[in-house]
Coordinates of C-alpha atoms and ligand atoms in Angstrom, one line a residue:
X1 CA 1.3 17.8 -18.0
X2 CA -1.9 16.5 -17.2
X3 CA -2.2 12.3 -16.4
X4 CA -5.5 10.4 -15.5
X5 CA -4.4 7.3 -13.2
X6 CA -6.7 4.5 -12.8
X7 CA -5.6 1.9 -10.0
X8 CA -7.6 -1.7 -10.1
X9 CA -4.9 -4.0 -8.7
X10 CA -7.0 -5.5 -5.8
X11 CA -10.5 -4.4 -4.3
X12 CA -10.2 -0.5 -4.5
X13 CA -11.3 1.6 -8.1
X14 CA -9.5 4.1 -7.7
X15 CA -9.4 7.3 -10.2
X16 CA -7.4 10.3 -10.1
X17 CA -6.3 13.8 -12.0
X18 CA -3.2 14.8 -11.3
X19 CA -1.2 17.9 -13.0
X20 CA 2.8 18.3 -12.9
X21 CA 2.0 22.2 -12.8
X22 CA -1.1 22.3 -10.3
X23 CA -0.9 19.2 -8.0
X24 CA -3.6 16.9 -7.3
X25 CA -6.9 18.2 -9.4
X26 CA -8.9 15.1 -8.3
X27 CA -9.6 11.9 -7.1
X28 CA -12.5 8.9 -6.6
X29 CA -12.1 5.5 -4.9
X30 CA -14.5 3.0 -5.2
X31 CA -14.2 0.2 -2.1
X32 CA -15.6 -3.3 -2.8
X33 CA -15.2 -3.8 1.1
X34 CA -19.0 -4.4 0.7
X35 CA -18.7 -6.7 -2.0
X36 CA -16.3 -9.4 -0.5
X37 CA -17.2 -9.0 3.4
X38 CA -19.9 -12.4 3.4
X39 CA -16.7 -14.1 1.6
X40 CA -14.5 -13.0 4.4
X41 CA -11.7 -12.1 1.7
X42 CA -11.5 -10.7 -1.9
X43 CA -13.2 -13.1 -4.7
X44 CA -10.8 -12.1 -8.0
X45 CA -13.5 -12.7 -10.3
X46 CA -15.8 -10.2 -8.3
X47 CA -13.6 -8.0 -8.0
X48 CA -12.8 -8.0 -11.5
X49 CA -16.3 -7.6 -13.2
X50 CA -17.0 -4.5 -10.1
X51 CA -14.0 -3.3 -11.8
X52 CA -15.3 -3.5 -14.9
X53 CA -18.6 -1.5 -13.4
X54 CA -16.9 1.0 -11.7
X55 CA -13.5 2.8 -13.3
X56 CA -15.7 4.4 -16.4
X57 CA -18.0 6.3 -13.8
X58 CA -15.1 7.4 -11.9
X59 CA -13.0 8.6 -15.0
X60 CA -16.0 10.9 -15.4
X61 CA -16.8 11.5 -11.6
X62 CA -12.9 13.1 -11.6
X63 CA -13.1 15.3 -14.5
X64 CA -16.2 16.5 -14.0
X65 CA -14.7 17.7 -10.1
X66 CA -11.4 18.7 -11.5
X67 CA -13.5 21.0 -14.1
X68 CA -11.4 19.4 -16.9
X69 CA -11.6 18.2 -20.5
X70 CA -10.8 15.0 -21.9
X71 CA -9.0 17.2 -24.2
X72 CA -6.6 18.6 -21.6
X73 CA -5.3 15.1 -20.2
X74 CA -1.7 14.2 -21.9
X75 CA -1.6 10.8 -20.9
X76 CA -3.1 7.8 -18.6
X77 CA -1.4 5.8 -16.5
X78 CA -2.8 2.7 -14.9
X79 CA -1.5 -0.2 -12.5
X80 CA 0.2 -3.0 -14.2
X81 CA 1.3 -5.0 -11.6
X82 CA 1.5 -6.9 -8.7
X83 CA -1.8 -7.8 -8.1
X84 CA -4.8 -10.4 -9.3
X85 CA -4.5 -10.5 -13.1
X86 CA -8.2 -10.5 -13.8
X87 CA -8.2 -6.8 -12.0
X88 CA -5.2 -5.7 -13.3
X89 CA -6.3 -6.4 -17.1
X90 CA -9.6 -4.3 -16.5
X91 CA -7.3 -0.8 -15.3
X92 CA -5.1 -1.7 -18.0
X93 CA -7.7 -2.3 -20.7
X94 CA -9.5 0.7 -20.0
X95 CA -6.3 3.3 -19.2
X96 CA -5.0 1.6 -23.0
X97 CA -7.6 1.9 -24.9
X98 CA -8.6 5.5 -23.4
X99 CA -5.5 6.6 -23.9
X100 CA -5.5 5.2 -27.7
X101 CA -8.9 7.0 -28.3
X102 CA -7.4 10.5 -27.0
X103 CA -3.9 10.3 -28.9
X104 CA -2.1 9.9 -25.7
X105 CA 0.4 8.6 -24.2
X106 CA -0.1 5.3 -21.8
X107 CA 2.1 3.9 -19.0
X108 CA 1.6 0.8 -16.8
X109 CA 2.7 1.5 -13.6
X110 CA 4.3 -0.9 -10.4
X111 CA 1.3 -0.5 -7.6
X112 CA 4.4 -0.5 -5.3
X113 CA 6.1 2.5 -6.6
X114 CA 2.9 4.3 -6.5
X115 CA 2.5 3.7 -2.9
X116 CA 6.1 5.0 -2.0
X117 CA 6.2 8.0 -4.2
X118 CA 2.4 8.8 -2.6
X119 CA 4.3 10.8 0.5
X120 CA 5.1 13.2 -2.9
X121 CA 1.4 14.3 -2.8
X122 CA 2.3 15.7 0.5
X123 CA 4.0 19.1 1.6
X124 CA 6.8 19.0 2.9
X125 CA 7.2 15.8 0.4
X126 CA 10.7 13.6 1.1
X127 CA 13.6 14.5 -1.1
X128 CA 16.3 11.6 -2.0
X129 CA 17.8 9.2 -0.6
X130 CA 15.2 7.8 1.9
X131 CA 14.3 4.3 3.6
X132 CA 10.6 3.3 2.3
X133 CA 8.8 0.8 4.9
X134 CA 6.3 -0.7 2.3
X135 CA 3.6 -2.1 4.8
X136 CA 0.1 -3.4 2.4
X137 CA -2.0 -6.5 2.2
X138 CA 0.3 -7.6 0.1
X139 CA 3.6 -6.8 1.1
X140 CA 6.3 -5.7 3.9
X141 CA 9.1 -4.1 2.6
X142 CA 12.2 -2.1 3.7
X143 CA 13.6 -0.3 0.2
X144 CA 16.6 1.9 -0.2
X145 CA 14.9 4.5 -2.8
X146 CA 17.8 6.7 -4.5
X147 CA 15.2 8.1 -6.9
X148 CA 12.1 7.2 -9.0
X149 CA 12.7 3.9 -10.5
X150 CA 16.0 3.3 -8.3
X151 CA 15.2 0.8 -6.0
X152 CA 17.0 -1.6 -3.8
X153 CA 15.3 -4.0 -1.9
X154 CA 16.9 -4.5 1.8
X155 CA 14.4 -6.4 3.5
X156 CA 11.5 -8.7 2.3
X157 CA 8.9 -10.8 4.0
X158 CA 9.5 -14.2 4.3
X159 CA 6.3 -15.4 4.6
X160 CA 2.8 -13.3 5.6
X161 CA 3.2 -10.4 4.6
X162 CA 2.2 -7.5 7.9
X163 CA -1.3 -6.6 6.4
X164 CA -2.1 -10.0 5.4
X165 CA -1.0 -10.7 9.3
X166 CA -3.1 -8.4 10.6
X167 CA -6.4 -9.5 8.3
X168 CA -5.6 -13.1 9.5
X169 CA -5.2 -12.3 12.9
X170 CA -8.6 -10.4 12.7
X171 CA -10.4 -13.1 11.4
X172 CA -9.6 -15.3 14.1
X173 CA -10.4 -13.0 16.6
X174 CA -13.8 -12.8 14.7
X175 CA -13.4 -9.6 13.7
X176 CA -14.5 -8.4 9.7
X177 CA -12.9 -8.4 6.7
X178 CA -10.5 -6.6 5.9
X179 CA -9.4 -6.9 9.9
X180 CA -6.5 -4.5 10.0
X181 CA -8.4 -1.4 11.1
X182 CA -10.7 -3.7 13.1
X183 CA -8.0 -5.3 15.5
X184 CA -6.5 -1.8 15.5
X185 CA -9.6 -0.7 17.0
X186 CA -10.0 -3.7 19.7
X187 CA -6.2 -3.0 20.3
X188 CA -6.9 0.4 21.8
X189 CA -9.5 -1.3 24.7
X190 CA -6.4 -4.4 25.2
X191 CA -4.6 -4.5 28.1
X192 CA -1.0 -4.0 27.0
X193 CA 0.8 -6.2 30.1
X194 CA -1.2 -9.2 29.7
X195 CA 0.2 -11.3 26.5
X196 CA 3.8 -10.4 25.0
X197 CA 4.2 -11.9 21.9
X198 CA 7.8 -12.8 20.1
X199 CA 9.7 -10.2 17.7
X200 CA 9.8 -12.3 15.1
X201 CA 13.3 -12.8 13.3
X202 CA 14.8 -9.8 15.5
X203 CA 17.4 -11.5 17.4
X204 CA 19.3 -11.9 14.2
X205 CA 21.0 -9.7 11.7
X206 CA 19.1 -8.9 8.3
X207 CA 15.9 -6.8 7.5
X208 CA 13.3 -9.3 6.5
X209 CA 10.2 -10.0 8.1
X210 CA 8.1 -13.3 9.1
X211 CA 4.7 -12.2 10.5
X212 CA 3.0 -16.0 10.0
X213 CA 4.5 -17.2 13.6
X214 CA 2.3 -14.4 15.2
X215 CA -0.7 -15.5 13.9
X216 CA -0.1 -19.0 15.3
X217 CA 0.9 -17.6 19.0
X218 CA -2.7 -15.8 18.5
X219 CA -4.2 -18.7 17.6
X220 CA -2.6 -20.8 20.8
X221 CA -3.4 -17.9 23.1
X222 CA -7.1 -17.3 22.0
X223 CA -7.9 -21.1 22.2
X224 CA -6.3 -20.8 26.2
X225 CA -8.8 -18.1 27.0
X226 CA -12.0 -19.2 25.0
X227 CA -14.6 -16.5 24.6
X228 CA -13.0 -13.9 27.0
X229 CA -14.0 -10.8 25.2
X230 CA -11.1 -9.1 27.3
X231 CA -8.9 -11.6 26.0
X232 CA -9.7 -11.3 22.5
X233 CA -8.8 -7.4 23.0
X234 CA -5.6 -8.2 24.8
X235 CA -4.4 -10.7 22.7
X236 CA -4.9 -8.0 19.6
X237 CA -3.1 -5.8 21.4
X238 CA -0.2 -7.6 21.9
X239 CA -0.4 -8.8 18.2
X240 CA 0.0 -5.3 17.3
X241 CA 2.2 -4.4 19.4
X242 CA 4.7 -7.3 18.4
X243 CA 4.0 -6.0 14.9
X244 CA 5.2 -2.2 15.4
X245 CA 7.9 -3.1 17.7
X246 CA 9.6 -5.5 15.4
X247 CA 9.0 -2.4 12.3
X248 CA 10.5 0.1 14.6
X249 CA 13.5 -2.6 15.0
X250 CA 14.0 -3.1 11.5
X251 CA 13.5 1.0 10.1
X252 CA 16.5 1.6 12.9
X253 CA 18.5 -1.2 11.5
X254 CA 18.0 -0.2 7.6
X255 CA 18.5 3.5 8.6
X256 CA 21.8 3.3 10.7
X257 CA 23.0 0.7 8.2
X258 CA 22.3 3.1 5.3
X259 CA 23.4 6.1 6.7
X260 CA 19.8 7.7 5.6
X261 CA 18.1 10.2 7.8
X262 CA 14.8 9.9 5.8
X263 CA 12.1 7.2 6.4
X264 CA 9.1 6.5 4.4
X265 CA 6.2 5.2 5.3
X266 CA 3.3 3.6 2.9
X267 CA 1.0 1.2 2.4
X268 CA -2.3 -0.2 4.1
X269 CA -0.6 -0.6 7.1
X270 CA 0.8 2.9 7.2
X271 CA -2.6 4.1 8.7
X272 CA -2.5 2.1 11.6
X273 CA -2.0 5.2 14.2
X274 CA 0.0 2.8 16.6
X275 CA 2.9 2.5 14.0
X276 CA 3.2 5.7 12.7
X277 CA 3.2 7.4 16.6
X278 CA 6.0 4.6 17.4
X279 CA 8.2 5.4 14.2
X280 CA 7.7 8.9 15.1
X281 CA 9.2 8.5 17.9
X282 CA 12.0 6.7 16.5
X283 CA 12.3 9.4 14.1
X284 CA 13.1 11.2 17.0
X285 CA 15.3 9.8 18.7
X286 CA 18.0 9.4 15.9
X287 CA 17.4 12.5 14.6
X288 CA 15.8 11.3 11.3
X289 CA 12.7 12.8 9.9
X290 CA 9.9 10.6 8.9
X291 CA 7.2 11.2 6.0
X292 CA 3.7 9.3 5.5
X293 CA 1.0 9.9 2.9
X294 CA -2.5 11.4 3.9
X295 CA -4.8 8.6 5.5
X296 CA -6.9 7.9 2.7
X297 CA -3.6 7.2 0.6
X298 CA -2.2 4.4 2.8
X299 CA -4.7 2.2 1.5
X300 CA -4.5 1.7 -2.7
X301 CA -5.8 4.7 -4.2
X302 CA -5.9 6.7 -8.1
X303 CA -3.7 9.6 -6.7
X304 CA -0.6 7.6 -6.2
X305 CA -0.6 6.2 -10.0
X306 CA -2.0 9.4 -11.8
X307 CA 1.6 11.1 -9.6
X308 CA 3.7 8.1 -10.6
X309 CA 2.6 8.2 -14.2
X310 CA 3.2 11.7 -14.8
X311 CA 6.8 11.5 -13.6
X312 CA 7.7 8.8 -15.9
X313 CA 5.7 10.1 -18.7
X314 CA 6.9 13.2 -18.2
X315 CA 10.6 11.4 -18.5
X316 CA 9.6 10.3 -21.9
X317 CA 9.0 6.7 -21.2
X318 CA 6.0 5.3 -22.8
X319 CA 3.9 1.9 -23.0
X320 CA 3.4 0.3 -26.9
X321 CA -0.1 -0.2 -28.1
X322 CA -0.5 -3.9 -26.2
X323 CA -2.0 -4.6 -22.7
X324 CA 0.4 -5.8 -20.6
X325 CA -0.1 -6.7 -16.7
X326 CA 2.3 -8.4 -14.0
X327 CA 0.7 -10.0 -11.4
X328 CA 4.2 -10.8 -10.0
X329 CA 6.9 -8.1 -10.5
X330 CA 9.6 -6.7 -8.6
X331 CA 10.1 -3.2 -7.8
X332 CA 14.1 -3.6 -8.7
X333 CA 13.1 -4.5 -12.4
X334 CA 11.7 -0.9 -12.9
X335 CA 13.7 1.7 -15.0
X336 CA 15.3 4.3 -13.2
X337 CA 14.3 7.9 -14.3
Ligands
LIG1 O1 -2.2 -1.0 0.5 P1 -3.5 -1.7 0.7 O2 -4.7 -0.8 0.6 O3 -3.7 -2.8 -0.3 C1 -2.6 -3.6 -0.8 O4 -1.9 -3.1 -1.7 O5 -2.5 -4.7 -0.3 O6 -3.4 -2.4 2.1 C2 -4.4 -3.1 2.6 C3 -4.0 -3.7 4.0 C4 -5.1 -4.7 4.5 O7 -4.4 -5.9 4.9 C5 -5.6 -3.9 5.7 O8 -6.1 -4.7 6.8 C6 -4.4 -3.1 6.2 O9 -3.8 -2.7 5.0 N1 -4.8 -1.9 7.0 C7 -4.4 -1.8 8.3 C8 -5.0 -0.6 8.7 N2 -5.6 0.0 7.7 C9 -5.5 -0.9 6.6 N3 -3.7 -2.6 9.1 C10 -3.5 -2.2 10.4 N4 -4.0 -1.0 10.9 C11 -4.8 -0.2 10.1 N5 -5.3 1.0 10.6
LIG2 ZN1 -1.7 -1.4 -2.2

């Protein structure tokens, strides 16, 4: 089975071809980085008409690399949800009505699923049961994952969630948007002993998160030390320190608790290099093996919802005719395959 997946949930077109036989055939991102840097942040109604713009040349971008027909593609699946509603209607409206025109099947797809199954693209991909650490701009997630679709949540932010911390943070070191990979950068050049920030919310039991405190405490520090351009580096370090120790806290926790040798790791934050050497090592030590997608599928992507698609379509389940988006939906109301 052959599905096109179109992802427009935020500010990434992303397009991909993936086959259930042959693997990943294709893919195409589009970044509107460009487009919302002088705003400091995504503008939903920008994002939504480059949207608009982009997913059309990108459909024909991948099939034209994957050498394929329109007439060999069985179905489309695009994301339905979380994400701004004005972007999620344009990857619906077009993965509908595409579908429609070709006599296939459709599927709206939960962005969050696609970026936990996208360790699947990989070799050797996870088997069942594993721990997924969820880590985006949007959310920070621990998720017992039994199989596709069977999903319990375990721990949840409470408040920022890490890659929103990390943007935030950025910005008021006066760093870019989007600031994650930027305050990853200064990190490297920060001297690790100067600042220690708090673990937030890991002196108590539970797996949740609460990331806005460390904003504040980089807020108090950076005022302290004015312009300092050693501080500023410091002070990200120990912002991202505080932010891997405290994920390396709560992936022991959720995997001792659940008695899971398997981690997952996914999301925007799952590229910072920091994290993934630190859960390695954590990995290591309990004996547990630990999985991550390819760079460029950290961050949102097509690849992740043409693979998620295709399992569920392959399952049988199918989307009616209307165009349907949730810009709030949680990943335990998905149907288990
Ligand atoms: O998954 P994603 O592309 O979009 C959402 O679904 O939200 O995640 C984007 C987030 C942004 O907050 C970005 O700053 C963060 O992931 N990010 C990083 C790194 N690369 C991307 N944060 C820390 N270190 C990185 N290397
Ligand atoms: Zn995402």
């Amino acid at each position: 089975m052959r599905v096109l997946g179109i992802e427009s949930s935020c500010d990434e077109t992303g397009v991909a071809l993936f086959d259930t036989g042959q693997g990943l055939l294709a893919h195409a991102l589009h970044s509107q980085i460009g487009l919302h840097a002088e705003y400091g942040g995504v503008v939903p109604e920008l994002a939504s008409r480059d949207h608009v713009r982009k997913t059309l040349p990108l459909v024909r971008a991948v099939l034209d690399e994957a050498g394929s027909k329109v007439s060999d593609i069985n179905g489309v699946a695009y994301t339905a949800g979380p994400g701004l509603v004005g972007a999620l209607l344009v990857g619906a409206s077009i993965g509908r009505s595409l579908a429609w025109s070709w006599g296939v099947p459709a599927i709206g797809i939960h962005h969050m699923e696609g970026h936990l199954l996208a360790p699947m693209l990989e070799r050797p991909a996870p088997e069942f049961p594993f721990i997924a650490l969820l880590v985006s701009g949007g959310h920070s997630m621990l998720v017992q994952v039994e199989g596709i679709g069977a999903y319990r949540i375990l721990g949840d932010t409470l408040d920022d969630a890490a890659g929103e911390a990390f943007d935030k943070t950025a910005k008021l070191l006066g760093l870019d948007y989007p600031g994650g990979p930027a305050l990853a950068k200064l990190a490297e050049q920060g001297d690790p002993s100067r600042f220690r920030f708090p673990r937030p919310m890991t002196d108590r039991p539970g797996l949740d998160f609460s990331f806005s405190g460390l904003k504040t405490f980089a807020l108090t520090t950076c005022q302290a030390h004015g312009d300092d351009p050693q501080a500023r580096a410091d002070i990200a370090r120990a912002f991202q320190d505080a932010v891997v120790d405290t994920m390396v806290i709560k992936c022991r926790r959720a995997l001792q608790q659940a008695g899971v040798g398997r981690l997952v790791v996914a999301g925007g934050v799952g590229a910072n290099q920091a994290l993934r050497a630190a859960l390695s090592d954590l990995a290591g030590t309990l004996g547990a093996e630990v999985f991550y997608p390819r760079l460029e599928f950290c961050t949102d992507n097509g690849a992740m919802i043409a693979y998620a698609g295709a399992c569920r379509l392959q399952a049988g389940q199918r989307q009616d005719l209307e165009v349907q988006v949730y810009p709030r939906w949680s990943l335990e109301e998905l149907q288990a395959l």
